[in-house]
XYZ file of N, CA and C in Angstrom:
807
model
N 85.525 21.645 13.878
C 86.784 21.254 13.228
C 87.941 22.051 13.848
N 88.984 21.351 14.317
C 90.096 22.059 14.950
C 91.059 22.603 13.897
N 92.077 23.364 14.360
C 93.019 24.025 13.453
C 93.764 23.026 12.570
N 94.143 21.905 13.146
C 94.868 20.884 12.387
C 94.023 20.357 11.233
N 92.767 20.101 11.515
C 91.865 19.596 10.470
C 91.610 20.655 9.399
N 91.450 21.901 9.857
C 91.266 23.002 8.903
C 92.479 23.134 7.984
N 93.663 23.060 8.574
C 94.902 23.182 7.800
C 95.026 22.054 6.777
N 94.643 20.839 7.179
C 94.713 19.704 6.258
C 93.710 19.869 5.121
N 92.508 20.347 5.464
C 91.502 20.572 4.416
C 91.954 21.664 3.446
N 92.570 22.719 3.992
C 93.056 23.798 3.129
C 94.108 23.271 2.166
N 95.030 22.471 2.672
C 96.090 21.897 1.824
C 95.468 21.018 0.738
N 94.534 20.168 1.127
C 93.880 19.272 0.161
C 93.125 20.059 -0.906
N 92.437 21.109 -0.464
C 91.639 21.917 -1.400
C 92.545 22.654 -2.381
N 93.633 23.218 -1.864
C 94.585 23.926 -2.736
C 95.224 22.955 -3.725
N 95.547 21.760 -3.236
C 96.132 20.733 -4.121
C 95.137 20.338 -5.213
N 93.870 20.225 -4.847
C 92.841 19.882 -5.837
C 92.725 20.969 -6.896
N 92.828 22.231 -6.468
C 92.789 23.351 -7.423
C 93.958 23.258 -8.393
N 95.136 22.925 -7.882
C 96.326 22.807 -8.732
C 96.164 21.682 -9.753
N 95.566 20.571 -9.327
C 95.340 19.440 -10.244
C 94.356 19.845 -11.340
N 93.297 20.537 -10.946
C 92.309 21.004 -11.934
C 92.952 21.931 -12.958
N 93.815 22.850 -12.500
C 94.504 23.758 -13.420
C 95.404 22.981 -14.370
N 96.083 21.976 -13.847
C 96.984 21.168 -14.682
C 96.241 20.522 -15.846
N 95.000 20.117 -15.577
C 94.202 19.444 -16.606
C 93.190 20.390 -17.265
N 93.418 21.705 -17.093
C 92.607 22.733 -17.752
C 91.133 22.682 -17.347
N 90.862 22.141 -16.164
C 89.505 22.156 -15.621
C 89.379 23.423 -14.773
N 89.353 24.570 -15.470
C 89.507 25.855 -14.784
C 88.293 26.241 -13.935
N 87.113 25.807 -14.351
C 85.906 26.134 -13.577
C 85.982 25.522 -12.182
N 86.361 24.250 -12.110
C 86.488 23.602 -10.807
C 87.698 24.124 -10.038
N 88.730 24.555 -10.755
C 89.888 25.156 -10.085
C 89.460 26.407 -9.325
N 88.593 27.214 -9.939
C 88.079 28.426 -9.272
C 87.300 28.037 -8.017
N 86.451 27.031 -8.138
C 85.640 26.588 -6.990
C 86.534 26.160 -5.825
N 87.551 25.348 -6.116
C 88.447 24.870 -5.060
C 89.293 26.010 -4.494
N 89.694 26.942 -5.360
C 90.524 28.042 -4.881
C 89.719 28.991 -3.991
N 88.428 29.162 -4.289
C 87.572 29.969 -3.413
C 87.483 29.332 -2.022
N 87.341 28.022 -1.999
C 87.284 27.307 -0.723
C 88.617 27.428 0.021
N 89.700 27.325 -0.705
C 91.028 27.467 -0.094
C 91.185 28.841 0.549
N 90.725 29.881 -0.155
C 90.817 31.236 0.385
C 90.000 31.362 1.672
N 88.795 30.813 1.660
C 87.948 30.893 2.854
C 88.603 30.203 4.042
N 89.204 29.051 3.791
C 89.878 28.311 4.862
C 91.107 29.063 5.368
N 91.857 29.684 4.451
C 93.021 30.485 4.844
C 92.609 31.645 5.753
N 91.487 32.265 5.407
C 91.011 33.389 6.216
C 90.599 32.926 7.613
N 90.026 31.720 7.701
C 89.684 31.160 9.011
C 90.942 30.850 9.820
N 91.953 30.326 9.138
C 93.169 29.889 9.823
C 94.092 31.039 10.195
N 94.269 31.979 9.271
C 95.322 32.977 9.438
C 94.822 34.420 9.518
N 93.549 34.628 9.213
C 93.015 35.985 9.217
C 92.889 36.523 7.804
N 91.894 37.374 7.604
C 91.560 37.871 6.264
C 92.691 38.652 5.616
N 93.492 39.376 6.440
C 94.518 40.247 5.880
C 95.920 39.649 5.984
N 96.015 38.378 6.276
C 97.320 37.728 6.411
C 98.000 37.545 5.060
N 99.308 37.342 5.099
C 100.067 37.088 3.869
C 99.558 35.816 3.185
N 99.303 34.775 3.978
C 98.840 33.497 3.431
C 97.503 33.671 2.702
N 96.587 34.408 3.314
C 95.277 34.633 2.686
C 95.405 35.490 1.434
N 96.338 36.445 1.450
C 96.548 37.299 0.279
C 97.106 36.494 -0.885
N 98.013 35.555 -0.591
C 98.531 34.666 -1.645
C 97.412 33.786 -2.211
N 96.513 33.337 -1.343
C 95.370 32.537 -1.801
C 94.448 33.385 -2.674
N 94.321 34.666 -2.339
C 93.510 35.581 -3.132
C 94.123 35.758 -4.526
N 95.440 35.888 -4.587
C 96.140 35.970 -5.876
C 95.888 34.710 -6.699
N 96.002 33.534 -6.065
C 95.778 32.269 -6.779
C 94.356 32.192 -7.321
N 93.397 32.709 -6.560
C 92.003 32.733 -7.027
C 91.867 33.639 -8.247
N 92.489 34.818 -8.217
C 92.431 35.737 -9.360
C 93.022 35.089 -10.609
N 94.128 34.368 -10.442
C 94.749 33.683 -11.580
C 93.822 32.618 -12.156
N 93.174 31.865 -11.273
C 92.248 30.816 -11.732
C 91.046 31.428 -12.446
N 90.534 32.547 -11.929
C 89.399 33.217 -12.579
C 89.785 33.675 -13.977
N 90.995 34.237 -14.118
C 91.426 34.662 -15.453
C 91.459 33.478 -16.416
N 92.012 32.362 -15.968
C 92.115 31.183 -16.837
C 90.747 30.618 -17.189
N 89.770 30.799 -16.293
C 88.420 30.279 -16.562
C 87.675 31.124 -17.592
N 88.138 32.400 -17.791
C 87.502 33.338 -18.735
C 86.050 33.632 -18.377
N 85.718 33.474 -17.109
C 84.353 33.760 -16.649
C 84.416 34.662 -15.416
N 83.430 35.550 -15.279
C 83.365 36.455 -14.126
C 84.656 37.264 -13.966
N 85.110 37.837 -15.079
C 86.397 38.541 -15.042
C 86.345 39.807 -14.198
N 85.166 40.435 -14.096
C 85.040 41.592 -13.209
C 85.335 41.195 -11.763
N 84.861 40.011 -11.381
C 85.158 39.489 -10.043
C 86.657 39.230 -9.907
N 87.269 38.713 -10.968
C 88.714 38.481 -10.954
C 89.494 39.762 -10.733
N 89.061 40.833 -11.384
C 89.711 42.136 -11.207
C 89.584 42.605 -9.759
N 88.375 42.467 -9.191
C 88.157 42.897 -7.803
C 89.035 42.106 -6.838
N 89.125 40.797 -7.055
C 89.945 39.928 -6.199
C 91.427 40.306 -6.317
N 91.903 40.505 -7.547
C 93.313 40.842 -7.764
C 93.643 42.223 -7.205
N 92.745 43.179 -7.384
C 92.983 44.529 -6.849
C 93.066 44.499 -5.319
N 92.229 43.666 -4.715
C 92.278 43.551 -3.257
C 93.590 42.898 -2.815
N 94.047 41.881 -3.570
C 95.327 41.243 -3.243
C 96.466 42.243 -3.353
N 96.453 43.058 -4.399
C 97.504 44.061 -4.579
C 97.515 45.048 -3.403
N 96.333 45.487 -2.982
C 96.232 46.418 -1.856
C 96.749 45.767 -0.569
N 96.412 44.492 -0.373
C 96.839 43.792 0.847
C 98.358 43.609 0.870
N 98.955 43.265 -0.269
C 100.421 43.132 -0.322
C 101.080 44.468 0.036
N 100.480 45.548 -0.441
C 100.983 46.885 -0.129
C 100.889 47.159 1.374
N 99.739 46.828 1.955
C 99.546 47.032 3.397
C 100.494 46.175 4.227
N 100.857 45.007 3.707
C 101.774 44.107 4.409
C 103.240 44.519 4.237
N 103.470 45.565 3.436
C 104.830 46.058 3.244
C 105.659 45.244 2.264
N 104.976 44.490 1.382
C 105.705 43.673 0.397
C 105.287 44.057 -1.022
N 105.089 45.364 -1.240
C 104.689 45.833 -2.575
C 105.768 45.548 -3.605
N 107.023 45.517 -3.169
C 108.133 45.202 -4.077
C 108.559 43.754 -3.832
N 107.722 42.851 -4.312
C 107.975 41.416 -4.137
C 107.465 40.669 -5.357
N 107.927 39.431 -5.517
C 107.478 38.621 -6.651
C 105.971 38.383 -6.587
N 105.441 38.173 -5.389
C 103.999 37.940 -5.256
C 103.201 39.132 -5.745
N 103.665 40.338 -5.379
C 102.946 41.531 -5.805
C 103.059 41.730 -7.316
N 104.230 41.431 -7.868
C 104.399 41.537 -9.315
C 103.496 40.536 -10.034
N 103.374 39.317 -9.491
C 102.465 38.326 -10.078
C 101.022 38.837 -10.052
N 100.667 39.561 -8.983
C 99.329 40.150 -8.897
C 99.138 41.200 -9.976
N 100.161 42.033 -10.153
C 100.100 43.057 -11.201
C 99.974 42.404 -12.578
N 100.695 41.305 -12.779
C 100.667 40.627 -14.081
C 99.266 40.101 -14.394
N 98.632 39.453 -13.411
C 97.282 38.942 -13.670
C 96.311 40.100 -13.869
N 96.562 41.242 -13.207
C 95.719 42.417 -13.436
C 95.876 42.938 -14.861
N 97.092 42.935 -15.381
C 97.309 43.357 -16.766
C 96.456 42.498 -17.704
N 96.514 41.173 -17.509
C 95.715 40.251 -18.327
C 94.215 40.544 -18.188
N 93.777 40.682 -16.944
C 92.349 40.885 -16.699
C 91.857 42.215 -17.257
N 92.620 43.284 -17.020
C 92.238 44.595 -17.555
C 92.161 44.548 -19.082
N 93.161 43.914 -19.702
C 93.191 43.847 -21.168
C 91.995 43.063 -21.698
N 91.649 41.946 -21.043
C 90.492 41.134 -21.459
C 89.197 41.932 -21.394
N 89.129 42.868 -20.440
C 87.927 43.685 -20.256
C 88.035 45.036 -20.960
N 89.041 45.179 -21.829
C 89.274 46.414 -22.596
C 89.510 47.631 -21.707
N 90.029 47.401 -20.504
C 90.441 48.504 -19.633
C 91.934 48.747 -19.883
N 92.214 49.229 -21.093
C 93.595 49.232 -21.577
C 94.509 50.206 -20.830
N 93.984 51.362 -20.453
C 94.826 52.314 -19.720
C 95.242 51.737 -18.372
N 94.319 51.045 -17.713
C 94.667 50.401 -16.443
C 95.673 49.274 -16.669
N 95.518 48.547 -17.766
C 96.456 47.467 -18.081
C 97.858 48.032 -18.289
N 97.953 49.139 -19.014
C 99.245 49.770 -19.277
C 99.868 50.273 -17.979
N 99.052 50.920 -17.152
C 99.560 51.452 -15.874
C 100.089 50.329 -14.986
N 99.321 49.232 -14.873
C 99.747 48.104 -14.041
C 101.009 47.456 -14.603
N 101.072 47.330 -15.921
C 102.244 46.725 -16.558
C 103.495 47.546 -16.356
N 103.394 48.848 -16.558
C 104.557 49.723 -16.400
C 105.042 49.746 -14.950
N 104.090 49.749 -14.021
C 104.459 49.735 -12.607
C 105.195 48.437 -12.265
N 104.706 47.309 -12.783
C 105.341 46.015 -12.518
C 106.755 45.958 -13.072
N 106.933 46.502 -14.262
C 108.258 46.490 -14.881
C 109.234 47.329 -14.062
N 108.766 48.468 -13.566
C 109.636 49.296 -12.711
C 110.049 48.536 -11.448
N 109.089 47.801 -10.861
C 109.399 47.024 -9.652
C 110.419 45.933 -9.964
N 110.207 45.205 -11.060
C 111.135 44.134 -11.433
C 112.535 44.674 -11.696
N 112.608 45.825 -12.345
C 113.921 46.426 -12.617
C 114.596 46.872 -11.316
N 113.802 47.421 -10.417
C 114.350 47.836 -9.125
C 114.856 46.628 -8.339
N 114.152 45.506 -8.459
C 114.550 44.270 -7.776
C 115.671 43.536 -8.513
N 116.084 44.096 -9.660
C 117.111 43.480 -10.515
C 116.663 42.096 -11.008
N 115.371 42.021 -11.384
C 114.796 40.793 -11.920
C 114.522 40.909 -13.418
N 115.290 41.761 -14.088
C 115.043 41.972 -15.519
C 115.351 40.740 -16.362
N 116.107 39.809 -15.809
C 116.443 38.588 -16.555
C 115.439 37.462 -16.304
N 114.407 37.735 -15.508
C 113.455 36.687 -15.133
C 112.457 36.395 -16.249
N 111.868 35.198 -16.189
C 110.841 34.832 -17.168
C 109.602 35.720 -17.010
N 109.342 36.194 -15.781
C 108.212 37.102 -15.561
C 108.405 38.402 -16.326
N 109.635 38.903 -16.348
C 109.936 40.137 -17.073
C 109.713 39.934 -18.576
N 110.160 38.792 -19.089
C 109.948 38.468 -20.510
C 108.462 38.443 -20.838
N 107.693 37.760 -20.001
C 106.254 37.648 -20.223
C 105.574 39.017 -20.137
N 105.935 39.782 -19.110
C 105.278 41.058 -18.855
C 105.542 42.081 -19.954
N 106.786 42.179 -20.421
C 107.085 43.133 -21.490
C 106.341 42.769 -22.769
N 106.181 41.472 -23.028
C 105.438 41.045 -24.213
C 103.964 41.392 -24.132
N 103.363 41.141 -22.961
C 101.944 41.459 -22.771
C 101.719 42.966 -22.885
N 102.598 43.741 -22.257
C 102.456 45.204 -22.293
C 102.630 45.726 -23.721
N 103.612 45.214 -24.447
C 103.812 45.632 -25.839
C 102.580 45.317 -26.682
N 101.950 44.175 -26.422
C 100.730 43.782 -27.133
C 99.616 44.811 -26.898
N 99.375 45.166 -25.634
C 98.322 46.136 -25.313
C 98.631 47.492 -25.952
N 99.890 47.915 -25.874
C 100.276 49.213 -26.449
C 100.114 49.222 -27.967
N 100.467 48.129 -28.633
C 100.270 48.057 -30.081
C 98.783 48.148 -30.431
N 97.945 47.476 -29.642
C 96.504 47.540 -29.899
C 95.971 48.959 -29.736
N 96.612 49.727 -28.852
C 96.225 51.122 -28.638
C 96.917 52.067 -29.622
N 97.668 51.485 -30.567
C 98.416 52.241 -31.580
C 99.499 53.135 -30.964
N 99.969 52.746 -29.805
C 101.088 53.441 -29.159
C 102.364 52.660 -29.510
N 102.711 52.716 -30.793
C 103.735 51.825 -31.322
C 105.135 52.154 -30.820
N 105.421 53.439 -30.593
C 106.731 53.809 -30.038
C 106.959 53.128 -28.694
N 105.951 53.234 -27.815
C 106.069 52.629 -26.492
C 106.095 51.102 -26.591
N 105.278 50.550 -27.482
C 105.246 49.099 -27.662
C 106.624 48.582 -28.064
N 107.263 49.263 -28.998
C 108.584 48.851 -29.453
C 109.602 48.960 -28.316
N 109.483 50.019 -27.528
C 110.438 50.218 -26.430
C 110.357 49.069 -25.428
N 109.144 48.661 -25.074
C 109.011 47.573 -24.093
C 109.364 46.213 -24.698
N 109.014 46.006 -25.962
C 109.392 44.752 -26.613
C 110.908 44.607 -26.665
N 111.607 45.703 -26.968
C 113.067 45.658 -27.035
C 113.685 45.524 -25.640
N 113.048 46.112 -24.628
C 113.500 45.905 -23.251
C 113.480 44.413 -22.927
N 112.368 43.758 -23.256
C 112.250 42.329 -22.990
C 113.291 41.524 -23.733
N 113.506 41.857 -24.995
C 114.477 41.114 -25.804
C 115.911 41.341 -25.332
N 116.210 42.577 -24.951
C 117.563 42.897 -24.488
C 117.906 42.124 -23.228
N 116.918 41.938 -22.364
C 117.163 41.297 -21.073
C 116.913 39.793 -21.083
N 116.418 39.254 -22.196
C 116.106 37.826 -22.272
C 116.969 37.176 -23.335
N 117.616 36.089 -22.971
C 118.279 35.300 -24.003
C 117.188 34.540 -24.748
N 117.412 34.222 -26.035
C 116.388 33.462 -26.771
C 115.987 32.206 -26.005
N 114.692 32.048 -25.776
C 114.195 30.994 -24.903
C 113.997 29.689 -25.667
N 114.011 28.611 -24.899
C 113.700 27.291 -25.423
C 112.599 26.675 -24.568
N 111.935 25.674 -25.117
C 110.956 24.932 -24.342
C 109.733 25.763 -23.997
N 109.264 25.614 -22.735
C 108.012 26.231 -22.311
C 108.001 27.735 -22.364
N 109.184 28.368 -22.228
C 109.240 29.834 -22.233
C 109.424 30.419 -23.634
N 109.552 29.558 -24.649
C 109.858 30.047 -25.994
C 108.780 30.986 -26.519
N 107.511 30.683 -26.233
C 106.434 31.489 -26.806
C 106.441 32.914 -26.275
N 106.908 33.105 -25.025
C 107.002 34.467 -24.485
C 108.058 35.267 -25.245
N 109.159 34.610 -25.589
C 110.201 35.287 -26.364
C 109.706 35.563 -27.785
N 109.005 34.596 -28.385
C 108.473 34.795 -29.736
C 107.456 35.939 -29.764
N 106.723 36.081 -28.683
C 105.756 37.178 -28.611
C 106.470 38.526 -28.695
N 107.623 38.634 -28.060
C 108.402 39.875 -28.131
C 108.814 40.173 -29.570
N 109.219 39.140 -30.305
C 109.597 39.323 -31.714
C 108.387 39.767 -32.535
N 107.252 39.129 -32.283
C 106.026 39.479 -33.025
C 105.603 40.918 -32.740
N 105.631 41.309 -31.458
C 105.213 42.669 -31.111
C 106.202 43.708 -31.633
N 107.489 43.356 -31.725
C 108.468 44.254 -32.350
C 108.106 44.486 -33.802
N 107.752 43.389 -34.506
C 107.351 43.511 -35.904
C 106.099 44.337 -36.075
N 105.113 44.105 -35.209
C 103.871 44.881 -35.279
C 104.122 46.369 -35.021
N 104.982 46.651 -34.035
C 105.281 48.051 -33.709
C 105.965 48.736 -34.887
N 106.913 48.056 -35.506
C 107.638 48.663 -36.639
C 106.713 48.856 -37.833
N 105.764 47.933 -38.011
C 104.764 48.140 -39.070
C 103.921 49.365 -38.758
N 103.523 49.507 -37.497
C 102.737 50.667 -37.098
C 103.483 51.970 -37.293
N 104.813 51.895 -37.163
C 105.660 53.076 -37.363
C 106.076 53.229 -38.830
N 105.559 52.328 -39.687
C 105.817 52.323 -41.132
C 107.294 52.128 -41.462
N 107.983 51.404 -40.604
C 109.363 51.009 -40.881
C 109.307 49.588 -41.452
N 108.903 49.494 -42.715
C 108.577 48.205 -43.311
C 109.771 47.269 -43.423
N 110.917 47.802 -43.749
C 112.102 46.956 -43.897
C 112.458 46.267 -42.582
N 112.492 47.046 -41.501
C 112.834 46.450 -40.210
C 111.712 45.553 -39.699
N 110.477 45.898 -40.031
C 109.353 45.034 -39.644
C 109.521 43.654 -40.266
N 109.877 43.612 -41.545
C 110.090 42.326 -42.227
C 111.257 41.562 -41.615
N 112.301 42.281 -41.212
C 113.441 41.635 -40.560
C 113.014 40.964 -39.254
N 112.130 41.655 -38.514
C 111.640 41.082 -37.257
C 110.840 39.803 -37.528
N 109.947 39.851 -38.522
C 109.135 38.677 -38.834
C 109.982 37.537 -39.395
N 110.988 37.870 -40.201
C 111.881 36.837 -40.733
C 112.603 36.125 -39.593
N 113.070 36.913 -38.622
C 113.775 36.309 -37.487
C 112.816 35.458 -36.655
N 111.574 35.944 -36.491
C 110.565 35.172 -35.769
C 110.326 33.823 -36.444
N 110.126 33.841 -37.763
C 109.873 32.597 -38.506
C 111.078 31.658 -38.400
N 112.278 32.220 -38.504
C 113.503 31.417 -38.383
C 113.578 30.738 -37.018
N 113.315 31.502 -35.939
C 113.404 30.961 -34.588
C 112.322 29.911 -34.334
N 111.105 30.165 -34.848
C 110.013 29.206 -34.684
C 110.345 27.895 -35.395
N 110.899 27.986 -36.604
C 111.278 26.782 -37.345
C 112.354 25.984 -36.622
N 113.167 26.702 -35.841
C 114.283 26.066 -35.128
C 113.845 25.441 -33.806
N 112.600 25.670 -33.430
C 112.100 25.198 -32.126
C 111.415 23.842 -32.291
N 112.071 22.794 -31.833
C 111.546 21.439 -31.953
C 110.254 21.292 -31.142
N 109.251 20.710 -31.777
C 108.004 20.447 -31.071
C 107.118 21.654 -30.870
N 107.426 22.760 -31.571
C 106.591 23.948 -31.412
C 105.219 23.686 -32.036
N 104.116 24.109 -31.378
C 102.776 23.785 -31.880
C 102.551 24.268 -33.315
N 101.992 23.387 -34.127
C 101.777 23.705 -35.542
C 100.805 24.873 -35.727
N 99.802 24.961 -34.844
C 98.827 26.047 -35.008
C 99.480 27.414 -34.774
N 100.425 27.481 -33.806
C 101.128 28.745 -33.565
C 102.083 29.054 -34.705
N 102.748 28.019 -35.227
C 103.652 28.200 -36.372
C 102.879 28.778 -37.564
N 101.688 28.216 -37.789
C 100.834 28.681 -38.883
C 100.353 30.111 -38.634
N 100.021 30.404 -37.391
C 99.550 31.747 -37.043
C 100.610 32.804 -37.369
N 101.871 32.533 -37.020
C 102.944 33.492 -37.284
C 103.178 33.654 -38.791
N 103.146 32.536 -39.531
C 103.327 32.609 -40.974
C 102.212 33.420 -41.633
N 100.977 33.198 -41.200
C 99.838 33.910 -41.800
C 99.891 35.401 -41.463
N 100.344 35.737 -40.264
C 100.472 37.153 -39.920
C 101.537 37.815 -40.796
N 102.654 37.115 -40.997
C 103.711 37.662 -41.847
C 103.227 37.795 -43.289
N 102.438 36.826 -43.755
C 101.885 36.914 -45.114
C 101.021 38.168 -45.253
N 100.244 38.471 -44.215
C 99.429 39.680 -44.234
C 100.271 40.944 -44.322
N 101.417 40.944 -43.635
C 102.342 42.085 -43.687
C 102.898 42.247 -45.097
N 103.328 41.131 -45.696
C 103.915 41.178 -47.040
C 102.887 41.626 -48.078
N 101.645 41.187 -47.886
C 100.578 41.600 -48.799
C 100.344 43.109 -48.685
N 100.378 43.600 -47.458
C 100.121 45.015 -47.214
C 101.179 45.904 -47.854
N 102.440 45.467 -47.809
C 103.515 46.312 -48.345
C 103.825 45.985 -49.809
N 103.129 44.979 -50.378
C 103.266 44.672 -51.792
C 104.519 43.905 -52.170
N 105.061 43.104 -51.228
C 106.240 42.280 -51.518
C 105.756 40.922 -52.033
N 105.362 40.891 -53.319
C 104.733 39.701 -53.891
C 105.677 38.513 -53.989
N 106.952 38.775 -54.252
C 107.911 37.673 -54.392
C 108.054 36.897 -53.083
N 108.266 37.627 -51.996
C 108.416 36.975 -50.694
C 107.088 36.387 -50.242
N 105.987 37.056 -50.578
C 104.662 36.575 -50.206
C 104.404 35.201 -50.817
N 104.790 35.022 -52.079
C 104.588 33.735 -52.730
C 105.304 32.611 -52.001
N 106.519 32.880 -51.538
C 107.293 31.872 -50.816
C 106.632 31.536 -49.479
N 106.208 32.557 -48.746
C 105.582 32.332 -47.439
C 104.242 31.601 -47.602
N 103.481 31.970 -48.642
C 102.200 31.285 -48.880
C 102.410 29.814 -49.230
N 103.507 29.509 -49.911
C 103.798 28.098 -50.215
C 104.118 27.324 -48.930
N 104.792 27.986 -47.965
C 105.083 27.348 -46.677
C 103.790 27.131 -45.888
N 102.872 28.099 -45.980
C 101.579 27.980 -45.294
C 100.799 26.790 -45.872
N 100.750 26.699 -47.210
C 100.016 25.605 -47.858
C 100.613 24.256 -47.485
N 101.942 24.177 -47.467
C 102.615 22.923 -47.116
C 102.301 22.519 -45.687
N 102.315 23.487 -44.773
C 102.047 23.206 -43.366
C 100.602 22.752 -43.169
N 99.675 23.384 -43.900
C 98.263 22.985 -43.799
C 98.059 21.571 -44.332
N 98.725 21.248 -45.428
C 98.605 19.901 -45.993
C 99.165 18.852 -45.046
N 100.309 19.168 -44.438
C 100.911 18.237 -43.483
C 100.008 18.026 -42.275
N 99.363 19.095 -41.823
C 98.459 19.001 -40.674
C 97.268 18.114 -40.996
N 96.723 18.251 -42.228
C 95.585 17.435 -42.640
C 95.981 15.973 -42.753
N 97.188 15.717 -43.275
C 97.668 14.344 -43.422
C 97.857 13.663 -42.073
N 98.201 14.477 -41.061
C 98.494 13.918 -39.739
C 97.280 13.825 -38.836
N 96.128 14.306 -39.333
C 94.928 14.273 -38.501
C 94.484 12.835 -38.270
N 94.120 12.547 -37.011
C 93.608 11.228 -36.657
C 92.089 11.235 -36.726
N 91.463 10.052 -36.834
C 89.994 10.008 -36.810
C 89.468 10.619 -35.521
N 88.356 11.306 -35.617
C 87.771 11.998 -34.463
C 87.312 10.979 -33.427
N 87.723 11.176 -32.175
C 87.273 10.318 -31.079
C 86.754 11.218 -29.977
N 85.952 10.613 -29.113
C 85.420 11.397 -27.990
C 86.561 11.812 -27.076
N 86.598 13.107 -26.726
C 87.692 13.626 -25.903
C 87.353 13.551 -24.416
N 88.389 13.306 -23.635
C 88.249 13.383 -22.191
C 87.980 14.826 -21.782
N 87.327 15.015 -20.671
C 87.096 16.358 -20.162
C 88.426 17.035 -19.829
N 89.491 16.246 -19.693
C 90.792 16.804 -19.349
C 91.688 16.995 -20.567
N 91.141 16.779 -21.774
C 91.944 16.966 -22.983
C 92.261 18.420 -23.181
N 93.414 18.690 -23.883
C 93.796 20.078 -24.202
C 92.806 20.660 -25.207
């Protein structure tokens, strides 16, 4: 097979991986992305920028597949090292590698590594003056989540507020990343026993979620139930009763809107 044919096969394979990801067929996306990486290495060399980007794409697909995450960590760590060797450690590609490492480390309970990778990525984004980017919003939320789980609530609040300060309230596909910042702010303030401000954070979260047209009902319910748990913990029975009535109403509406069960396509959400 000549170079032209190899290049065409690589393009086709990468495109197939993208289609699989679009339809949540993550297992096959990993298979196609592995093939794409192998072809890139044949075409451009194992340590080339193109092959390193393919390695990053493979790590992302492995994370989404939720299988062989140790392999995903190894692939992402190698991509990060290669970007560094190529002299592009301060680049969007390298930050994307750090972001997938944060996810992978957190999934494997390697929380200190997740925190280190997250903090390093945030420093790079700030140095690049990308604090207003959607990646920054996503990254600060993920890092705040890991820090809250580690009961490092001061740090969690600091990063959640960094994300909020630099992000305008999001709409559409990016809204959930902004809502995550609000949720982690509330969790951090609860951890710091600042109950009044914690409730203010959750109230604002519920208000913003209600204002978001087409926001998934399961996520809306999740936020309401978390806030109900907070109100129960601090003994605010009056507000708890109101929130529980909203939860019951939402559950009833969801049941009323349920369609008869049908066989789902393999590409269904």
